[in-house]
Coordinates of C-alpha atoms in Angstrom, one line a residue:
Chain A
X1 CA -89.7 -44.3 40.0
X2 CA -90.4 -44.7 36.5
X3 CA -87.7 -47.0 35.8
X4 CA -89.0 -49.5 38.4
X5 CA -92.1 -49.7 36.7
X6 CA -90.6 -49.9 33.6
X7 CA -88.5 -52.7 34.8
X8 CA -91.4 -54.3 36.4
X9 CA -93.0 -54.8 32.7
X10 CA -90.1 -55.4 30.9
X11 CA -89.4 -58.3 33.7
X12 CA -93.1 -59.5 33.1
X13 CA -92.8 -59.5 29.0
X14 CA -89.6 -61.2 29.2
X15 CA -90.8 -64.2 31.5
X16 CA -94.6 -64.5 29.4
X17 CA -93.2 -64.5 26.2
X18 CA -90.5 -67.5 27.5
X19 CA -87.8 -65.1 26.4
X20 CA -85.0 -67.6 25.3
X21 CA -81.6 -65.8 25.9
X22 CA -83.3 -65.2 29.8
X23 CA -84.4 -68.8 29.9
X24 CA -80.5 -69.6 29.6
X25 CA -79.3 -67.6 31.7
X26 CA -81.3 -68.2 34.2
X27 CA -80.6 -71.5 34.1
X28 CA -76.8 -71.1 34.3
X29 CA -77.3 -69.3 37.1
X30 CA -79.0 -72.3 38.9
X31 CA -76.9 -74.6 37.2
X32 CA -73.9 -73.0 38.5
X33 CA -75.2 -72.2 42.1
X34 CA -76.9 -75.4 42.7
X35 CA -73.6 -77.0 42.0
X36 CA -71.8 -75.3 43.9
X37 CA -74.6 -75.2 46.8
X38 CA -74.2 -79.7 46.4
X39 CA -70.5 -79.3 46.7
X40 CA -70.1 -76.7 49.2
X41 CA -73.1 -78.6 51.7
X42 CA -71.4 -81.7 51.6
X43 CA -68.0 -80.0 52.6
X44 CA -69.7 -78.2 55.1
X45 CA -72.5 -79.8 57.0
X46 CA -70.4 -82.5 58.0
X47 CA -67.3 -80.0 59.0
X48 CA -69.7 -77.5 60.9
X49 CA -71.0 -80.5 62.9
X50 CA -67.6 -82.0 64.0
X51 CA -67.2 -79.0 64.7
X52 CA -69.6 -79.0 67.0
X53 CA -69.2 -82.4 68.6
X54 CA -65.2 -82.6 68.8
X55 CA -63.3 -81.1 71.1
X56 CA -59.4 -80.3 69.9
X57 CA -56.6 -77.9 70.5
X58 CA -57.3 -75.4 68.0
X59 CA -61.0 -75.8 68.1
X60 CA -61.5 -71.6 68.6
X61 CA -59.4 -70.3 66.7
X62 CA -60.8 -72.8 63.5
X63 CA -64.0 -71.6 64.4
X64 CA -63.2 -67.7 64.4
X65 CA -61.6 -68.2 61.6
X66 CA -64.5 -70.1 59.8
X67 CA -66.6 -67.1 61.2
X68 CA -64.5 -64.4 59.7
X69 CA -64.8 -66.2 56.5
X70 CA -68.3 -65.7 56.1
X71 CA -67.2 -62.2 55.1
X72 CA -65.2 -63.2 52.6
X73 CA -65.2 -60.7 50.1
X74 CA -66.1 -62.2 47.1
X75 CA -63.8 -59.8 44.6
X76 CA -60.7 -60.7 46.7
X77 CA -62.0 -64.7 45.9
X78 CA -62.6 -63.9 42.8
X79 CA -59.2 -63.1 41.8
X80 CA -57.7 -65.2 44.2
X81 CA -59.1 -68.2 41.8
X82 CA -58.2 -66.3 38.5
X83 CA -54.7 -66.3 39.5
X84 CA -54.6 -70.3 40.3
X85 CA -56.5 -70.6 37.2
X86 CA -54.9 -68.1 34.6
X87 CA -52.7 -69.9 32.0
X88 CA -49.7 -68.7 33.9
X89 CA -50.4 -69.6 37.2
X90 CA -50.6 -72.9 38.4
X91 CA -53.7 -74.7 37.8
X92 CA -53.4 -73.3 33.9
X93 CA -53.1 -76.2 32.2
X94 CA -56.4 -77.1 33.2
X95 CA -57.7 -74.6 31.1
X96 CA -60.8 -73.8 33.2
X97 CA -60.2 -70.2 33.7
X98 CA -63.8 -68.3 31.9
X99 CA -65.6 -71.7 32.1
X100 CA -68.8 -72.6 34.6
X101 CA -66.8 -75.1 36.5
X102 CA -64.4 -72.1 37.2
X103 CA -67.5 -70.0 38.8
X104 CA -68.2 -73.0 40.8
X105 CA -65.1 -73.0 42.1
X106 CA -65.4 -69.6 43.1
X107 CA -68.7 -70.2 44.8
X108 CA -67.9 -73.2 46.2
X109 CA -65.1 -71.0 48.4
X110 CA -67.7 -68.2 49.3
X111 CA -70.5 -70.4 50.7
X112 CA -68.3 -73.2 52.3
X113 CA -67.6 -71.3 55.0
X114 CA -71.0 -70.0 55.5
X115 CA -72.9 -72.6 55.4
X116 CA -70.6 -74.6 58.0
X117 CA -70.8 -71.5 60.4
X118 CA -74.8 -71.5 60.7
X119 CA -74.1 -75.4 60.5
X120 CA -72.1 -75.2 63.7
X121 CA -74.3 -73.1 65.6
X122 CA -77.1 -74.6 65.1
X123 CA -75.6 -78.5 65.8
X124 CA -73.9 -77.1 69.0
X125 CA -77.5 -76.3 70.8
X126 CA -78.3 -80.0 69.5
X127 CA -75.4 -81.9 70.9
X128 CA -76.2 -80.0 74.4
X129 CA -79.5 -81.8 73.6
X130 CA -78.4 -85.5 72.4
X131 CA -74.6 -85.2 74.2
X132 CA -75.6 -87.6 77.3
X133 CA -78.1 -90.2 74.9
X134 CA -74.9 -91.0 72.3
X135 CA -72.3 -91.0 74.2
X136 CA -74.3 -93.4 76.6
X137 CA -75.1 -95.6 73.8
X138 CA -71.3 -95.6 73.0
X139 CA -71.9 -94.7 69.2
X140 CA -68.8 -94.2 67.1
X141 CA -68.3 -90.2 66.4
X142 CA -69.2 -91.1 62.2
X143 CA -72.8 -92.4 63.9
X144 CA -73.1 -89.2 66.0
X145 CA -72.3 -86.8 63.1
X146 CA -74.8 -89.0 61.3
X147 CA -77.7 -88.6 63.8
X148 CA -77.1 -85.3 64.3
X149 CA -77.1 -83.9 60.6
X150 CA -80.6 -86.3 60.2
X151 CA -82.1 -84.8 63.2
X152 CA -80.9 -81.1 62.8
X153 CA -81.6 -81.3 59.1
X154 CA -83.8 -78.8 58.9
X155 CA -81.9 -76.2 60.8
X156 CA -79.4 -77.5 58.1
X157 CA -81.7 -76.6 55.1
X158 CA -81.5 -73.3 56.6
X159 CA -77.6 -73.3 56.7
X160 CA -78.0 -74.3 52.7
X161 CA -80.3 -72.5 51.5
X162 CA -78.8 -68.8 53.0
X163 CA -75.5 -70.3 51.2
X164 CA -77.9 -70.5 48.5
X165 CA -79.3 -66.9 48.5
X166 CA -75.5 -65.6 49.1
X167 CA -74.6 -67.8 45.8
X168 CA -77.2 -66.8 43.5
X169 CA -76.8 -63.0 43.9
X170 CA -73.1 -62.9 44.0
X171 CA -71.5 -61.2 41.1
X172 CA -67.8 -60.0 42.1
X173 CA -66.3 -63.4 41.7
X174 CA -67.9 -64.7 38.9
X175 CA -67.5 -61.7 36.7
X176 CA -64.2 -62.4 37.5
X177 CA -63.1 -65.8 36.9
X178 CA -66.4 -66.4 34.4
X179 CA -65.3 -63.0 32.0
X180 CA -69.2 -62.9 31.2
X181 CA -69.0 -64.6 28.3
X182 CA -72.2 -64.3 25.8
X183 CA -73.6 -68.2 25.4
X184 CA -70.8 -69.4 28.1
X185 CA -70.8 -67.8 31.3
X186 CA -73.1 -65.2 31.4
X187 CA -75.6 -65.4 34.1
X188 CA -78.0 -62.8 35.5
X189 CA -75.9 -61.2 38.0
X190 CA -73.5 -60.6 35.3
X191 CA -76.1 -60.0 32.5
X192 CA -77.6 -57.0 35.3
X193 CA -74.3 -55.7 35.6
X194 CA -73.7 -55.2 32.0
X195 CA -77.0 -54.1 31.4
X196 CA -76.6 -51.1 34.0
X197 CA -73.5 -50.4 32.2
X198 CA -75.4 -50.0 29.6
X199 CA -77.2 -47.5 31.1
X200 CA -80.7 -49.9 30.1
X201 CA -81.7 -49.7 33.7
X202 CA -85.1 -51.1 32.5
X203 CA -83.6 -54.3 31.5
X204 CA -81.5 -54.4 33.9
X205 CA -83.7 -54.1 36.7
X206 CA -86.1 -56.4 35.2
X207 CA -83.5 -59.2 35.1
X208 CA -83.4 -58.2 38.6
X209 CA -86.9 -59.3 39.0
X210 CA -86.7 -62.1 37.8
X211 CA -83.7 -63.2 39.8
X212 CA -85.2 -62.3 42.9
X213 CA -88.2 -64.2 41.7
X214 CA -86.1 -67.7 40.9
X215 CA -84.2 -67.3 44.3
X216 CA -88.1 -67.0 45.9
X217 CA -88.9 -70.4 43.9
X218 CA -86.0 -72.1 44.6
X219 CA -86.6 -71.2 48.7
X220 CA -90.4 -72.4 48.3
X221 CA -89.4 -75.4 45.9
X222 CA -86.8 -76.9 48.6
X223 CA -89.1 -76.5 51.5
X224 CA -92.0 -78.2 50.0
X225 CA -89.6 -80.9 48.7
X226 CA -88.5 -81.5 52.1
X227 CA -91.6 -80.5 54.0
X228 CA -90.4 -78.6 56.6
X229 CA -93.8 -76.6 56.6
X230 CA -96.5 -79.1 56.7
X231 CA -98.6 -79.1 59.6
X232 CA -98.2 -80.7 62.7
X233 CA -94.5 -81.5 62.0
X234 CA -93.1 -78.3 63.9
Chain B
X1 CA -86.8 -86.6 49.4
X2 CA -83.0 -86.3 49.1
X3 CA -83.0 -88.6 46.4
X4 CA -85.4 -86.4 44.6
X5 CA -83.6 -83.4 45.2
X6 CA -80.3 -85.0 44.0
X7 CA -82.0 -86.1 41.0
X8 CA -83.0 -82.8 40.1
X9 CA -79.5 -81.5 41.1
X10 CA -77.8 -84.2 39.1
X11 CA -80.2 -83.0 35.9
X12 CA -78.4 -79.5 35.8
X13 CA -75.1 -81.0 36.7
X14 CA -75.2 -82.9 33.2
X15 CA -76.5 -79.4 31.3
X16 CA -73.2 -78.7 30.4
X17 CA -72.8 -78.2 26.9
X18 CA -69.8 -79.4 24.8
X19 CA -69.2 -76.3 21.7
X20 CA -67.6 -76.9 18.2
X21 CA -64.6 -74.5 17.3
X22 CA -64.6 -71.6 20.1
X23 CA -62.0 -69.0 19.9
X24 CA -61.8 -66.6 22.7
X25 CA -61.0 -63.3 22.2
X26 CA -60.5 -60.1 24.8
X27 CA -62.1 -56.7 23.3
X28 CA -62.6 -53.2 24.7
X29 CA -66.1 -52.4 26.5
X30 CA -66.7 -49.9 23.4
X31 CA -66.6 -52.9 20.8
X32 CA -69.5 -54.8 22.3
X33 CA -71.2 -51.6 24.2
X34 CA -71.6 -50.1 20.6
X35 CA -73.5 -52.8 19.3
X36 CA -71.0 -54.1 16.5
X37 CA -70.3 -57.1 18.0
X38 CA -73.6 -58.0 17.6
X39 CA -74.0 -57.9 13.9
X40 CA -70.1 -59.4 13.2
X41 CA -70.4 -62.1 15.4
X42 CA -73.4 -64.1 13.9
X43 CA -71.6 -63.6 10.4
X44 CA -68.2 -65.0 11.5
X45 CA -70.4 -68.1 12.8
X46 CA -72.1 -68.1 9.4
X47 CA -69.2 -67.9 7.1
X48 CA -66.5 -69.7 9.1
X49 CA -68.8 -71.6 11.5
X50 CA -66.5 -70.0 14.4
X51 CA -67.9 -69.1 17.6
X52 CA -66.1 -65.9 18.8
X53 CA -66.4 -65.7 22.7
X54 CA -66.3 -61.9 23.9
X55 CA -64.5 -61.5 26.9
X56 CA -65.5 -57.6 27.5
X57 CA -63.0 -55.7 29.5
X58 CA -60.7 -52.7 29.1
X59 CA -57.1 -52.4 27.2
X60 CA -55.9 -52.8 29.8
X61 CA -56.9 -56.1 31.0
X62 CA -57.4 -57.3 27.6
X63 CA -53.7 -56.9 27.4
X64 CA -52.8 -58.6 30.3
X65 CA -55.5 -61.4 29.2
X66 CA -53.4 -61.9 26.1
X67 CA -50.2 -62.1 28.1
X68 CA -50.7 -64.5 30.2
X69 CA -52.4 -66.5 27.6
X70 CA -55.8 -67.0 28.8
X71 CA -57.5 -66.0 25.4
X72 CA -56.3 -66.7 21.9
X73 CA -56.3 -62.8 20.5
X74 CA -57.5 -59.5 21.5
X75 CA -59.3 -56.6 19.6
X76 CA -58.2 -53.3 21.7
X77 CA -57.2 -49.2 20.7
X78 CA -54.3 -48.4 22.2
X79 CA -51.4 -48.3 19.9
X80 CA -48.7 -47.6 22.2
X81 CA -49.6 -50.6 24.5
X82 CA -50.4 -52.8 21.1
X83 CA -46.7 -52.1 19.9
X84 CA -45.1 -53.2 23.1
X85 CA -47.2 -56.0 23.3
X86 CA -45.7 -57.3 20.1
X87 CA -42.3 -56.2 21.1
X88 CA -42.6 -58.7 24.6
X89 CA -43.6 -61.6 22.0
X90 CA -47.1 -62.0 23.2
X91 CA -48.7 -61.0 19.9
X92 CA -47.1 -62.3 16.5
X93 CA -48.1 -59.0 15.2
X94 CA -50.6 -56.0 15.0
X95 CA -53.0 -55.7 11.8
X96 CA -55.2 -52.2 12.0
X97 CA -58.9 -53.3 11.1
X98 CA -61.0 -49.9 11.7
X99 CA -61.6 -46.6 13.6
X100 CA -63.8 -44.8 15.1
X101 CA -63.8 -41.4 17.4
X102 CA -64.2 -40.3 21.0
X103 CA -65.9 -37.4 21.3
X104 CA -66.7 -35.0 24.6
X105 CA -70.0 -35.7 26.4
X106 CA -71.0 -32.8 29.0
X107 CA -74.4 -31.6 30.6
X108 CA -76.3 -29.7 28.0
X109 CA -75.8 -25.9 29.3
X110 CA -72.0 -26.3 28.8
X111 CA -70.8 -24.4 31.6
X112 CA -67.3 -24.7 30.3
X113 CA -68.3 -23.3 27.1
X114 CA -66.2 -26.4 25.1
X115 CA -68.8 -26.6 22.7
X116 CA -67.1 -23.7 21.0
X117 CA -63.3 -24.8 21.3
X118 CA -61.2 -25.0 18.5
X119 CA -59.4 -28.3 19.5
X120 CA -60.0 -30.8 21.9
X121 CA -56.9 -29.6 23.8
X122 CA -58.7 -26.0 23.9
X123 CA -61.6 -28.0 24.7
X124 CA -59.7 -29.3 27.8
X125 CA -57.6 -26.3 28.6
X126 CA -61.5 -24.6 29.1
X127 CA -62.4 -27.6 31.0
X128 CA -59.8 -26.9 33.4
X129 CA -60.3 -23.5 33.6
X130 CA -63.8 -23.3 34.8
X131 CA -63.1 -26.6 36.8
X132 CA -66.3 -28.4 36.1
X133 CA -67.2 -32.1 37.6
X134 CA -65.4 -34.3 35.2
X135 CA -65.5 -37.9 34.8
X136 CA -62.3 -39.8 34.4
X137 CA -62.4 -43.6 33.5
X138 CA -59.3 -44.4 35.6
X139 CA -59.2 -47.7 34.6
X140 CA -55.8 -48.2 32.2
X141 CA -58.6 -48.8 29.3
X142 CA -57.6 -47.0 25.6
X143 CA -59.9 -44.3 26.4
X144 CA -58.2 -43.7 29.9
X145 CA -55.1 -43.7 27.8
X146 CA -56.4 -41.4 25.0
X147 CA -57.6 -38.9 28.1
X148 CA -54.5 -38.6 29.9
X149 CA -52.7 -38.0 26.6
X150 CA -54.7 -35.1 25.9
X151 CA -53.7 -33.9 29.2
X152 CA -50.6 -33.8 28.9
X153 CA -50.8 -32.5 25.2
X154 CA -52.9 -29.8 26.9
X155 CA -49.6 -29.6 29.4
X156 CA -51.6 -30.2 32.2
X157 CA -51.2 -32.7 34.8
X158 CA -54.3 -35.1 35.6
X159 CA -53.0 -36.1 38.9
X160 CA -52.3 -32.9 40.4
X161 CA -56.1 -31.8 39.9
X162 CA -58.5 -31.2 42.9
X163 CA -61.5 -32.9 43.3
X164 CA -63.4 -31.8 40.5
X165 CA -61.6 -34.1 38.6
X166 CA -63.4 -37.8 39.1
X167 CA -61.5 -41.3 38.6
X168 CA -64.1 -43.7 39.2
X169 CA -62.4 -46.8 38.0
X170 CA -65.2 -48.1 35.9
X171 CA -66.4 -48.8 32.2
X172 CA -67.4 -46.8 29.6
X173 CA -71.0 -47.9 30.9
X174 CA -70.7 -46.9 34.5
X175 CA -68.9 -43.7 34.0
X176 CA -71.5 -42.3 32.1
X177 CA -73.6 -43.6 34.3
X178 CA -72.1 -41.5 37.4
X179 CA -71.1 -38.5 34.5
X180 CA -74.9 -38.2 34.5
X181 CA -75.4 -38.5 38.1
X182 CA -72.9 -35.6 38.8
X183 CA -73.8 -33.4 35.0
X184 CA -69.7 -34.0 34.7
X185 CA -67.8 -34.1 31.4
X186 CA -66.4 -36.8 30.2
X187 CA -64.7 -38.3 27.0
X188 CA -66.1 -41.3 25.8
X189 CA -66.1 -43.1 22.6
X190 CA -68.8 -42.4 19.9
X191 CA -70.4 -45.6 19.7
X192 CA -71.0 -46.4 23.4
X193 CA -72.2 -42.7 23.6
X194 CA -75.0 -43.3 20.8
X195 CA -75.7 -46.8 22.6
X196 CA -76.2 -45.7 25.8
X197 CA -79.4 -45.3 27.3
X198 CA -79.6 -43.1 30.4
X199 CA -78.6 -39.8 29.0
X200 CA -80.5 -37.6 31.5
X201 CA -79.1 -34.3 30.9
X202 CA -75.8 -34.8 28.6
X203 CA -75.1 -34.2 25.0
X204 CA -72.5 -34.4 22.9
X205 CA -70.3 -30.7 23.0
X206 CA -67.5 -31.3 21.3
X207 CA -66.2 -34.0 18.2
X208 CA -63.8 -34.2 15.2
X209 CA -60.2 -33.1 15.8
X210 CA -58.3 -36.0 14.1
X211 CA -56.7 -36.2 17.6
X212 CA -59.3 -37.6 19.0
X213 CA -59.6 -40.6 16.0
X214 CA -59.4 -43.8 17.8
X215 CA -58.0 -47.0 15.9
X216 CA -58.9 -51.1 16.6
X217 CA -56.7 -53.5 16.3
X218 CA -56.2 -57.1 16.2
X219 CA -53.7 -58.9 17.9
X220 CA -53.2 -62.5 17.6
X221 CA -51.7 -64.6 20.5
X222 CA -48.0 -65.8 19.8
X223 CA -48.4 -69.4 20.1
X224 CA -44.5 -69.4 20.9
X225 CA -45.4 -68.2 24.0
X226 CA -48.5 -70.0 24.6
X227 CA -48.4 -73.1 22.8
X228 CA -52.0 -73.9 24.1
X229 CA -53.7 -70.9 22.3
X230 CA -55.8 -71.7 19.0
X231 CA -53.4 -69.7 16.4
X232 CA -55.2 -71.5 13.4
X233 CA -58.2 -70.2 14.8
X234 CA -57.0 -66.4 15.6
X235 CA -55.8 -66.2 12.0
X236 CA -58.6 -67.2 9.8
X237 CA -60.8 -64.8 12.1
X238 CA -58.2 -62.0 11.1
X239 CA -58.7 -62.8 7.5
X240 CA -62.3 -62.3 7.8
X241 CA -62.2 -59.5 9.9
X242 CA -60.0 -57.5 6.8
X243 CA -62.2 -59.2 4.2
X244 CA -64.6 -57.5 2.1
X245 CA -67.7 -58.7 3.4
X246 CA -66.3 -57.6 7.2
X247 CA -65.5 -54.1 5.5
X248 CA -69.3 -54.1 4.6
X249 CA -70.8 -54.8 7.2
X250 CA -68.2 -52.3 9.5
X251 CA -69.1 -49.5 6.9
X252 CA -72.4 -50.2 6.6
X253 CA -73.3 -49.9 10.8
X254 CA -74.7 -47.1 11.7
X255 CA -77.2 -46.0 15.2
X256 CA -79.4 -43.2 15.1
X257 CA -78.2 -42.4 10.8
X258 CA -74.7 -41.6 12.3
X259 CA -71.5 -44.1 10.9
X260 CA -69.7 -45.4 13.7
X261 CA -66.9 -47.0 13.0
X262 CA -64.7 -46.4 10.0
X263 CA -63.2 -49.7 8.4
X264 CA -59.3 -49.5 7.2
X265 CA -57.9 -52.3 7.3
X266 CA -55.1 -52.9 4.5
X267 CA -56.2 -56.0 2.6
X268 CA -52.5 -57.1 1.6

């Protein structure tokens, strides 16, 4: 029990006093996720609703297979992109293995496929809905994956922002193809990791805190942003 | 609303930063968990305005790092696996730079009684007698290495034990970590021993049989192999590294009053 307190002030000195290493990593940690979250929602929001809306041969099978992939586990990912990106595999040249863009990669791969499940559930109750209205008004399918995403979009902030939370706290992949580099690619998940290994649980767990804090502000930030939760809009 | 947010994403997008000269170099766990790297580092950017990037990860790994070419020199303990990394042409060649020791870390009532053993192979001989919990890394690092050497210089054969005998696949970090959640022995390396903050029930039994002397070395990057990898860099950072001022400060670190790492690098 200790500890937790102990990491519950260490977490409260480090953010009062503005502490400058946490302040960067921190930030790559957004940085990186909210990249990553961009990339991975504009891949996916439109896929999970043609999804939705088109009908074609292998339609189940893409979508239990875009299902299974929400489990991906990040590790395999992980290594999966240091392989492509190592200087003896095939993307070497590009030299972007231990670099933030490599992390985003990695992301990118573990929350695509979330973020266009929940995408795809939650635009198939809505084409039930609009199904009659635009094929009656004889839009083209761009339109009706258009007017869907627009009118679904908060069910779609949903879809985003639990790629988000998967994103932020992930740690297997970008230990991985980031290498936790001091002043490069360290970020907090990586930073707690090392700190445990440390055995400087307080730290640690305060880091903890204050990622779990972030993720809350981020959540909070977006809605009131996009005002999902004013009144008399629900 | 989306515009907003874009803009805000679009702010972060741009917060990459360009560095100056970066060399990236692969090092053992025990190298940065000891603290060292944080009193050489700042002075290599000082004197030679180099930024060394650590990547932190066992011999192992380093090794393979090196081979493949995604750093430009490693920093690892394990002669045997340093030699025939030179030999297979991914290093130029090996320069010795300092030493330290591994010493036996068990719970403080000592139930194997090592505390009293003459050598560290009587240490583990007792070990194995009594069949306490014991921790192994299991992860190809030097100290994995260093173990199962003493194993067999015990003649005893690590992979035939029962399950008293723990490979947990981790650092030096997290193996103390579950050595202290299961009052197992363990062999660990002095400096991450003294760094290490969760000793809950552990001490230090058993140290200084020369067997047990553990020596770093440098290994550049052949830039035959890898004509991508920053050779220029990788050298002046190994003349620095045998330099005086390197020696001093590598003398000169100490945690708790106790020396940790001895430097001997030949200064041709």
């Amino acid at each position: 029990m200790s500890d937790i307190v102990e990491g519950l002030t260490a977490a409260f000195w480090l953010v009062i006093s503005l502490d400058p290493e946490l302040l960067e990593i921190s930030l790559r940690s957004l940085q990186v996720t909210l990249t990553s979250l961009v990339i991975a929602s504009a891949i996916a929001l439109p896929f999970g609703t043609f999804l939705a809306i088109r009908r074609f041969r292998y339609r189940r099978l893409t979508i239990s297979v875009l299902n299974a992939l929400m489990g991906l586990p990040p590790v395999v990912v992980g290594l999966i992109v240091y392989i492509l990106l190592s200087r003896s595999g095939p993307f070497g040249v590009l030299g972007l293995l231990f670099t933030p863009t490599a992390m985003v990669i990695a992301q990118v791969i573990i929350i695509t496929p979330l973020i266009a499940s929940i995408t795809h559930q939650a635009m198939r109750e809505l084409w039930a809905e609009y199904h009659d209205l635009l094929i009656s008004l004889n839009t083209s399918q761009w339109q009706r994956i258009k007017t869907l995403i627009w009118d679904g979009r908060r069910n779609l902030l949903t879809a985003s922002l639990a790629g988000f939370g998967r994103g932020i706290g992930e740690v297997g992949a970008i230990m991985i193809v980031g290498g936790n580099i001091d002043n490069a690619t360290r970020v907090l998940t990586t930073a707690i990791a090392l700190e445990t290994g440390k055995g400087d649980f307080a730290l640690a767990l305060a880091l903890g805190f204050v990622l779990i804090a972030l993720a809350i502000s981020v959540n909070i930030a977006i809605h009131s942003l996009s005002r999902t939760e004013r009144e008399g809009r629900w | 609303m989306i515009a907003r947010v874009l803009g805000i994403m679009a702010t972060f997008l741009m917060a990459s930063v360009a560095t100056a000269d970066s060399i990236k170099l692969a090092v053992t766990t025990s190298f940065e968990n000891s603290g060292l790297s944080s009193v050489l580092l700042p002075a290599i950017q000082e004197d030679l305005g180099l930024e060394v990037q650590l990547l932190v990860v066992g011999t192992g790994q380093a090794l393979r790092l090196g081979e493949a070419g995604d750093v430009d020199a490693i920093l690892v303990h394990s002669r045997a696996a340093e030699e025939q990394f030179v030999a297979e042409g991914s290093g130029t060649h090996r320069r010795e730079i300092m030493y330290n020791d591994f010493v036996f870390i068990g719970p403080d009532d000592d139930p194997a009684g090592i505390a009293s053993a003459e050598s560290a192979v009587d240490a583990l001989q007792r070990i194995e007698t009594t069949k306490p919990a014991f921790v192994s890394r299991g992860d190809d690092s030097g100290t994995h290495k260093k173990e199962v050497g003493l194993w067999q210089e015990a003649r005893l054969e690590p992979e035939s034990f029962e399950a008293w005998y723990r490979k947990v696949g981790a650092g030096m970090g997290a193996s103390l970590n579950t050595a202290a959640g299961l009052e197992a022995y363990i062999l660990a390396d002095r400096a991450s021993w003294l760094n290490f903050g969760n000793k809950a029930g552990l001490g230090l039994l058993f140290a200084g049989d020369p067997v047990l002397f553990n020596q770093y070395a440098f290994l550049p990057v052949s830039p035959e192999k890898h004509p991508h990898v920053r050779n220029d860099l990788a050298v002046q950072l190994e003349e620095w590294l045998v330099s005086d001022r390197s020696a001093e400060l590598i003398n000169s670190y100490q945690i708790e009053g106790e020396t940790l790492f001895t430097f001997n690098a030949d200064p041709e």
